[in-house]
Coordinates of C-alpha atoms in Angstrom, one line a residue:
M1 CA -21.2 1.3 8.1
S2 CA -19.3 -2.0 7.8
L3 CA -18.5 -5.0 9.9
S4 CA -15.2 -6.8 10.5
Y5 CA -14.7 -10.5 9.9
Q6 CA -15.3 -11.4 13.5
Q7 CA -18.5 -9.3 13.6
M8 CA -19.7 -10.9 10.3
K9 CA -19.3 -14.3 11.9
I10 CA -22.0 -13.2 14.4
A11 CA -24.2 -11.1 12.1
V12 CA -24.6 -13.6 9.1
P13 CA -25.8 -16.6 11.3
L14 CA -28.2 -14.2 13.0
V15 CA -29.7 -13.2 9.7
I16 CA -29.9 -16.8 8.6
K17 CA -31.6 -17.9 11.8
A18 CA -34.1 -15.1 11.4
G19 CA -35.2 -16.7 8.1
N20 CA -33.7 -13.9 6.0
V21 CA -31.1 -13.9 3.1
P22 CA -27.8 -12.2 4.0
S23 CA -26.1 -10.3 1.1
I24 CA -22.4 -10.0 2.0
V25 CA -20.9 -7.0 0.2
G26 CA -17.1 -6.6 0.1
E27 CA -14.1 -5.9 -2.1
A28 CA -12.7 -8.8 -4.1
G29 CA -10.3 -10.9 -2.1
I30 CA -11.4 -9.6 1.3
G31 CA -12.4 -13.1 2.5
K32 CA -16.1 -13.5 1.8
S33 CA -15.8 -17.1 0.7
A34 CA -13.7 -18.0 3.7
L35 CA -16.2 -16.3 6.0
V36 CA -19.1 -18.4 4.6
E37 CA -17.0 -21.6 4.9
E38 CA -16.3 -20.9 8.5
I39 CA -19.9 -20.0 9.3
A40 CA -21.1 -23.2 7.7
A41 CA -18.7 -25.2 9.8
S42 CA -19.7 -23.4 13.0
M43 CA -23.4 -24.1 12.2
G44 CA -22.8 -27.7 11.3
A45 CA -24.2 -27.0 7.8
K46 CA -23.5 -28.7 4.5
L47 CA -22.1 -26.0 2.2
Y48 CA -22.7 -25.8 -1.6
T49 CA -21.2 -23.0 -3.6
T50 CA -22.2 -21.6 -7.0
V51 CA -20.1 -18.9 -8.7
V52 CA -22.8 -16.9 -10.4
S53 CA -20.3 -15.0 -12.6
L54 CA -19.3 -18.2 -14.3
S55 CA -22.9 -19.3 -15.0
E56 CA -24.9 -18.9 -18.2
K57 CA -28.5 -18.2 -18.9
G58 CA -30.4 -21.5 -18.8
D59 CA -28.1 -23.2 -16.3
L60 CA -30.9 -23.2 -13.7
A61 CA -33.6 -25.1 -15.5
I62 CA -32.7 -25.4 -19.2
P63 CA -35.2 -27.4 -21.3
V64 CA -33.5 -30.3 -23.1
P65 CA -36.3 -32.2 -25.0
P66 CA -37.0 -35.0 -25.3
L67 CA -36.5 -36.2 -21.8
T68 CA -37.2 -39.8 -20.6
E69 CA -38.2 -40.8 -17.1
R70 CA -34.5 -41.4 -16.3
S71 CA -33.9 -37.7 -17.0
F72 CA -35.9 -36.6 -14.1
V73 CA -35.2 -36.8 -10.4
T74 CA -38.3 -37.3 -8.3
T75 CA -37.9 -36.4 -4.6
Q76 CA -39.9 -37.7 -1.8
H77 CA -41.2 -34.4 -0.5
Y78 CA -40.0 -31.5 -2.7
G79 CA -41.2 -32.2 -6.3
T80 CA -39.5 -33.2 -9.6
L81 CA -36.5 -31.7 -11.4
A82 CA -34.8 -32.4 -14.7
N83 CA -31.3 -33.6 -14.0
V84 CA -29.2 -31.5 -16.4
Q85 CA -25.6 -31.9 -15.4
F86 CA -23.1 -29.1 -14.9
G87 CA -25.6 -26.3 -14.3
Y88 CA -27.5 -25.2 -11.2
S89 CA -29.8 -28.2 -11.6
E90 CA -27.1 -30.6 -10.7
T91 CA -26.4 -28.6 -7.6
L92 CA -30.1 -28.6 -6.7
V93 CA -30.2 -32.3 -7.1
A94 CA -27.3 -32.7 -4.7
I95 CA -29.0 -30.3 -2.3
V96 CA -32.3 -32.1 -2.3
K97 CA -30.7 -35.5 -1.9
Q98 CA -28.7 -34.1 1.0
A99 CA -31.8 -32.7 2.6
E100 CA -33.7 -36.0 2.3
A101 CA -30.8 -38.0 3.6
H102 CA -30.1 -35.6 6.5
P103 CA -33.3 -33.8 7.3
D104 CA -32.0 -32.3 10.5
Q105 CA -28.8 -30.9 9.1
P106 CA -28.9 -27.2 7.9
I107 CA -27.7 -26.6 4.3
I108 CA -26.2 -23.3 3.0
W109 CA -26.3 -22.6 -0.7
F110 CA -23.7 -19.8 -1.3
L111 CA -24.3 -17.8 -4.5
D112 CA -20.9 -16.1 -4.8
E113 CA -20.2 -13.1 -7.1
F114 CA -23.9 -12.7 -7.5
N115 CA -23.9 -9.3 -9.1
R116 CA -21.1 -10.2 -11.5
G117 CA -23.5 -12.6 -13.3
T118 CA -25.4 -11.3 -16.3
Q119 CA -28.8 -9.7 -15.8
A120 CA -30.3 -12.8 -17.5
V121 CA -28.6 -15.1 -14.9
Q122 CA -29.7 -12.9 -12.0
S123 CA -33.3 -12.9 -13.3
E124 CA -33.3 -16.7 -13.4
L125 CA -32.2 -16.7 -9.7
M126 CA -34.9 -14.3 -8.6
N127 CA -37.5 -17.0 -7.7
L128 CA -34.8 -19.0 -6.0
V129 CA -33.8 -16.2 -3.8
L130 CA -37.2 -14.5 -3.3
Q131 CA -39.7 -17.4 -3.5
R132 CA -37.4 -20.4 -2.8
Q133 CA -38.8 -22.1 -5.8
V134 CA -37.6 -23.3 -9.2
N135 CA -40.5 -24.3 -11.5
S136 CA -42.3 -27.0 -9.5
L137 CA -39.4 -27.6 -7.1
K138 CA -39.5 -26.0 -3.7
L139 CA -36.3 -25.7 -1.6
P140 CA -36.4 -27.7 1.6
D141 CA -36.8 -25.5 4.7
Q142 CA -33.4 -26.4 6.0
V143 CA -31.7 -24.8 2.9
H144 CA -30.4 -21.3 3.6
I145 CA -29.3 -19.0 0.8
V146 CA -26.4 -16.6 1.3
I147 CA -25.3 -14.3 -1.5
A148 CA -22.0 -12.4 -1.9
E149 CA -21.5 -9.3 -4.1
N150 CA -18.8 -6.9 -5.0
P151 CA -19.6 -3.2 -4.4
D152 CA -21.2 -1.3 -7.2
S153 CA -21.6 2.5 -7.7
T154 CA -25.3 2.4 -6.9
M155 CA -24.7 1.2 -3.4
E156 CA -24.4 3.6 -0.5
N157 CA -20.8 4.6 0.3
F158 CA -19.5 3.0 -2.9
A159 CA -20.1 5.8 -5.4
D160 CA -16.5 5.4 -6.7
S161 CA -16.6 1.7 -7.1
D162 CA -15.3 0.5 -10.5
Y163 CA -16.1 -3.3 -10.5
G164 CA -17.6 -4.8 -13.6
V165 CA -20.9 -5.7 -12.0
T166 CA -24.5 -5.7 -13.0
A167 CA -26.5 -3.7 -10.4
G168 CA -29.0 -6.0 -8.6
D169 CA -32.7 -5.8 -9.1
A170 CA -34.7 -3.6 -6.6
A171 CA -36.6 -6.7 -5.5
I172 CA -33.3 -8.4 -4.5
R173 CA -32.2 -5.4 -2.5
D174 CA -35.6 -5.3 -0.8
R175 CA -35.6 -9.0 0.2
T176 CA -32.0 -9.4 1.3
V177 CA -30.1 -8.0 4.3
R178 CA -27.0 -6.1 3.1
L179 CA -24.0 -6.7 5.3
V180 CA -20.9 -4.7 4.3
M181 CA -17.6 -6.4 5.2
K182 CA -14.4 -4.5 5.8
A183 CA -10.8 -5.6 6.0
A184 CA -9.8 -5.5 9.7
V185 CA -6.1 -6.1 10.3
D186 CA -6.5 -7.6 13.8
D187 CA -9.1 -10.0 12.6
W188 CA -7.0 -11.1 9.6
L189 CA -3.9 -11.6 11.8
L190 CA -5.9 -13.7 14.2
W191 CA -7.1 -15.8 11.3
A192 CA -3.6 -15.9 9.9
Q193 CA -2.0 -17.5 13.0
Q194 CA -4.5 -20.4 13.2
P195 CA -2.8 -23.7 12.5
Q196 CA -3.5 -25.8 9.4
S197 CA -3.6 -29.6 9.3
D198 CA 0.2 -29.7 8.9
G199 CA 0.6 -27.6 12.1
Q200 CA 1.9 -24.5 10.3
P201 CA -0.1 -21.2 10.7
R202 CA -2.3 -20.3 7.8
I203 CA -0.1 -17.4 6.8
H204 CA 3.7 -17.3 6.6
E205 CA 5.2 -15.5 9.6
L206 CA 7.0 -13.0 7.4
V207 CA 3.7 -12.1 5.6
A208 CA 2.0 -11.6 9.0
K209 CA 4.9 -9.5 10.3
Y210 CA 4.9 -7.3 7.2
I211 CA 1.2 -6.6 7.6
R212 CA 1.7 -5.8 11.3
L213 CA 4.3 -3.2 10.2
H214 CA 2.2 -2.0 7.3
P215 CA -1.5 -2.5 8.2
N216 CA -2.6 -0.1 5.4
L217 CA -1.3 -2.7 2.8
L218 CA -3.7 -5.5 3.8
A219 CA -6.4 -4.1 1.5
P220 CA -5.5 -0.6 0.2
V221 CA -8.4 1.6 -1.0
D222 CA -6.5 2.7 -4.1
H223 CA -7.5 0.4 -7.0
E224 CA -6.0 2.4 -9.8
K225 CA -3.5 -0.3 -10.7
D226 CA -4.6 -3.6 -12.1
L227 CA -2.8 -5.6 -9.4
Y228 CA -3.1 -4.5 -5.8
P229 CA -2.9 -6.2 -2.3
T230 CA -6.0 -8.0 -0.9
P231 CA -6.2 -10.4 1.9
R232 CA -6.6 -13.2 -0.6
A233 CA -3.6 -12.0 -2.5
W234 CA -1.5 -12.1 0.7
A235 CA -2.7 -15.6 1.3
R236 CA -1.4 -16.6 -2.2
V237 CA 1.9 -14.8 -1.5
S238 CA 2.2 -16.8 1.7
G239 CA 1.8 -20.1 -0.1
N240 CA 4.3 -19.0 -2.8
L241 CA 6.8 -17.9 -0.2
R242 CA 6.7 -21.3 1.5
Q243 CA 7.5 -23.0 -1.9
L244 CA 10.1 -20.4 -2.7
E245 CA 12.0 -21.1 0.5
Q246 CA 12.6 -24.6 -0.7
L247 CA 14.8 -23.3 -3.5
D248 CA 18.5 -22.2 -3.3
E249 CA 19.1 -18.6 -2.1
K250 CA 20.3 -17.3 -5.5
T251 CA 17.1 -18.6 -7.2
Q252 CA 15.0 -17.1 -4.4
E253 CA 16.6 -13.7 -5.0
T254 CA 16.0 -13.9 -8.8
L255 CA 12.4 -14.9 -8.6
A256 CA 11.0 -13.2 -5.4
A257 CA 10.2 -9.7 -6.7
D258 CA 8.4 -10.9 -9.9
L259 CA 6.7 -13.7 -8.0
F260 CA 5.3 -11.4 -5.3
S261 CA 4.5 -8.6 -7.8
G262 CA 2.2 -11.0 -9.6
D263 CA -0.2 -10.8 -6.7
L264 CA 0.6 -7.5 -5.0
G265 CA 1.6 -5.2 -7.9
S266 CA 5.1 -4.1 -8.7
E267 CA 5.7 -1.6 -5.9
V268 CA 4.4 -3.6 -3.0
G269 CA 5.8 -6.8 -4.5
A270 CA 9.3 -5.4 -4.8
A271 CA 9.1 -4.0 -1.3
F272 CA 8.0 -7.3 0.2
A273 CA 10.7 -9.1 -1.7
K274 CA 13.3 -6.9 -0.1
F275 CA 11.7 -7.4 3.3
V276 CA 12.0 -11.2 2.8
A277 CA 15.6 -10.9 1.7
Q278 CA 16.3 -9.0 4.9
H279 CA 14.6 -11.9 6.8
G280 CA 12.0 -9.5 8.2
Q281 CA 14.5 -7.0 9.7
Q282 CA 13.3 -3.5 9.4
L283 CA 15.4 -0.4 9.3
S284 CA 16.1 1.2 12.7
V285 CA 16.6 4.9 13.3
A286 CA 20.3 4.1 13.9
D287 CA 20.4 2.6 10.4
L288 CA 18.9 5.8 9.0
I289 CA 21.5 7.9 10.7
D290 CA 24.4 5.6 9.6
H291 CA 23.2 5.1 6.0
S292 CA 21.0 8.0 5.1
T293 CA 22.6 8.4 1.7
Q294 CA 21.8 4.9 0.7
L295 CA 18.1 4.8 1.1
Q296 CA 17.4 4.6 -2.6
F297 CA 18.2 0.9 -2.3
V298 CA 15.3 0.5 0.3
A299 CA 11.6 0.2 -0.7
E300 CA 9.6 3.4 -0.3
V301 CA 7.2 1.9 2.2
D302 CA 10.1 0.8 4.4
R303 CA 11.8 4.1 4.2
L304 CA 8.7 5.9 5.3
T305 CA 8.1 3.5 8.1
A306 CA 11.6 4.1 9.5
V307 CA 11.5 7.9 9.1
R308 CA 8.2 8.0 10.9
Q309 CA 9.7 5.9 13.7
W310 CA 12.5 8.5 14.0
V311 CA 9.8 11.2 14.5
K312 CA 8.5 9.1 17.5
E313 CA 12.1 8.9 18.9
L314 CA 13.0 12.6 18.6
T315 CA 14.1 12.9 22.2
K316 CA 16.6 10.1 21.7
Y317 CA 17.7 11.2 18.2
P318 CA 17.1 15.0 17.9
I319 CA 17.0 16.3 14.4
T320 CA 19.0 19.3 15.6
Q321 CA 21.8 16.8 16.2
Y322 CA 21.4 15.0 12.9
P323 CA 20.1 17.6 10.5
A324 CA 22.0 16.3 7.4
Q325 CA 20.8 12.8 7.9
F326 CA 17.2 13.7 8.5
K327 CA 17.3 16.0 5.4
N328 CA 18.7 13.0 3.3
C329 CA 15.9 10.9 4.6
L330 CA 13.2 13.4 3.5
Y331 CA 14.8 13.7 0.1
A332 CA 14.6 9.9 -0.3
L333 CA 10.8 9.9 0.2
S334 CA 8.1 10.6 -2.2
P335 CA 6.2 14.0 -1.9
D336 CA 3.3 12.2 -0.1
G337 CA 5.8 10.5 2.2
R338 CA 7.5 13.8 3.1
F339 CA 4.1 15.4 3.9
A340 CA 3.2 12.5 6.1
V341 CA 6.4 13.0 8.1
V342 CA 5.8 16.7 8.5
Q343 CA 2.3 15.9 9.7
D344 CA 3.8 13.5 12.3
L345 CA 6.2 16.2 13.4
G346 CA 3.3 18.5 14.0
E347 CA 1.8 16.0 16.4
Q348 CA 5.0 15.5 18.5
A349 CA 5.6 17.8 21.4
A350 CA 9.4 17.4 21.2
A351 CA 9.4 18.5 17.5
A352 CA 8.2 22.1 18.3
E353 CA 11.3 22.9 20.4
Q354 CA 13.7 21.2 17.9
I355 CA 12.2 23.1 14.9
K356 CA 12.5 26.3 16.9
A357 CA 16.1 25.5 17.5
L358 CA 16.6 24.8 13.7
Y359 CA 15.1 28.3 13.0
Q360 CA 17.5 30.0 15.4
A361 CA 20.5 28.1 13.9
A362 CA 19.4 29.0 10.4
N363 CA 19.6 32.7 11.4
E364 CA 22.9 32.3 13.2
N365 CA 24.6 30.0 10.6
P366 CA 23.1 30.5 7.1
G367 CA 23.9 27.8 4.7
G368 CA 24.5 25.1 7.3
D369 CA 22.8 21.7 7.6
Q370 CA 20.4 23.0 10.2
E371 CA 19.2 25.9 8.0
Q372 CA 18.9 23.5 5.0
L373 CA 16.7 21.2 7.0
Y374 CA 14.6 24.0 8.3
R375 CA 14.1 25.4 4.7
L376 CA 13.2 21.9 3.5
L377 CA 10.5 21.4 6.2
E378 CA 9.2 24.9 5.4
Q379 CA 9.0 24.1 1.7
I380 CA 7.2 20.8 2.3
T381 CA 4.6 22.6 4.4
V382 CA 4.0 25.2 1.8
E383 CA 3.7 22.7 -1.1
A384 CA 1.2 20.7 0.9
G385 CA -0.9 23.8 1.3
D386 CA -1.0 24.6 -2.4

């Protein structure tokens, strides 16, 4: 079970108002930090963020003797704390001062990348999360803690997760409400089109258009490569693209593929670079028919999208009429792409009659284009079953 961005905007405040600690679990780059920022704004809360993975043991309340009176911060209602800069203590000082100055304003302390911190750091945070206390200091009631974690293999439905995390203590799991966040294309596109202070949408129109055409590339499940698309990666690509467009066209062409690959991985980065070079113009079925022998110059993901569109338009462009072109298109695809197209054919009513016609033509005219296409479709089906 998982919730979309928009659903999380409802669920997280609900958990906070109930007096509980939400634990937001999601893939890296999915938008957990942006979510908490938006929730804090909607609640009128002051937001403080600590990245736990960057913290060291002792940051919370490290003893630094000898301490003078000036080394301590004494609060009016919440106790005393040693003011050790650059660790959690400095954040706690700021939180307590904010609470005393604005007693009616809610405060959210966001502990990001919680389970990417060491076991020692997590242990130091136990009382903070569970008991709302650090030594003699008690957190003001208006302070709400929200934690974010990456999936780990001990979590339900994440057995194959390979993040470098330290599994949370059982006490943390028992005292927090786990809310699993998923990447939802419609939610992301809605967020992407919201205007920034300069009036431009958050995400470049070509990035948004590419995700509409290839929704599976917003946050692919496959993490085998060290670089892969995430919502946060696409946001960086959007910013880089806006800067790239300010350069001359030749420089844009030289830099685009490598620049985008640095966020998306080489395959998707190169495909998006070609999409940008074409100014967002996708291949049409007519393009496939006219240029079926030149598809090696088109990114795989765009080839597949166009061929699958042809399958949807079989009544307009029968494969019995263009067997050589359709065959060339299939050969230009990867094995997985070919299988996807054959699956699509199996779901189209018009395809059954056309494949039957190919079979009849194969018997009547051996060696012709229609027989070659029929044998290729047959071969793909057999290979997929092996």
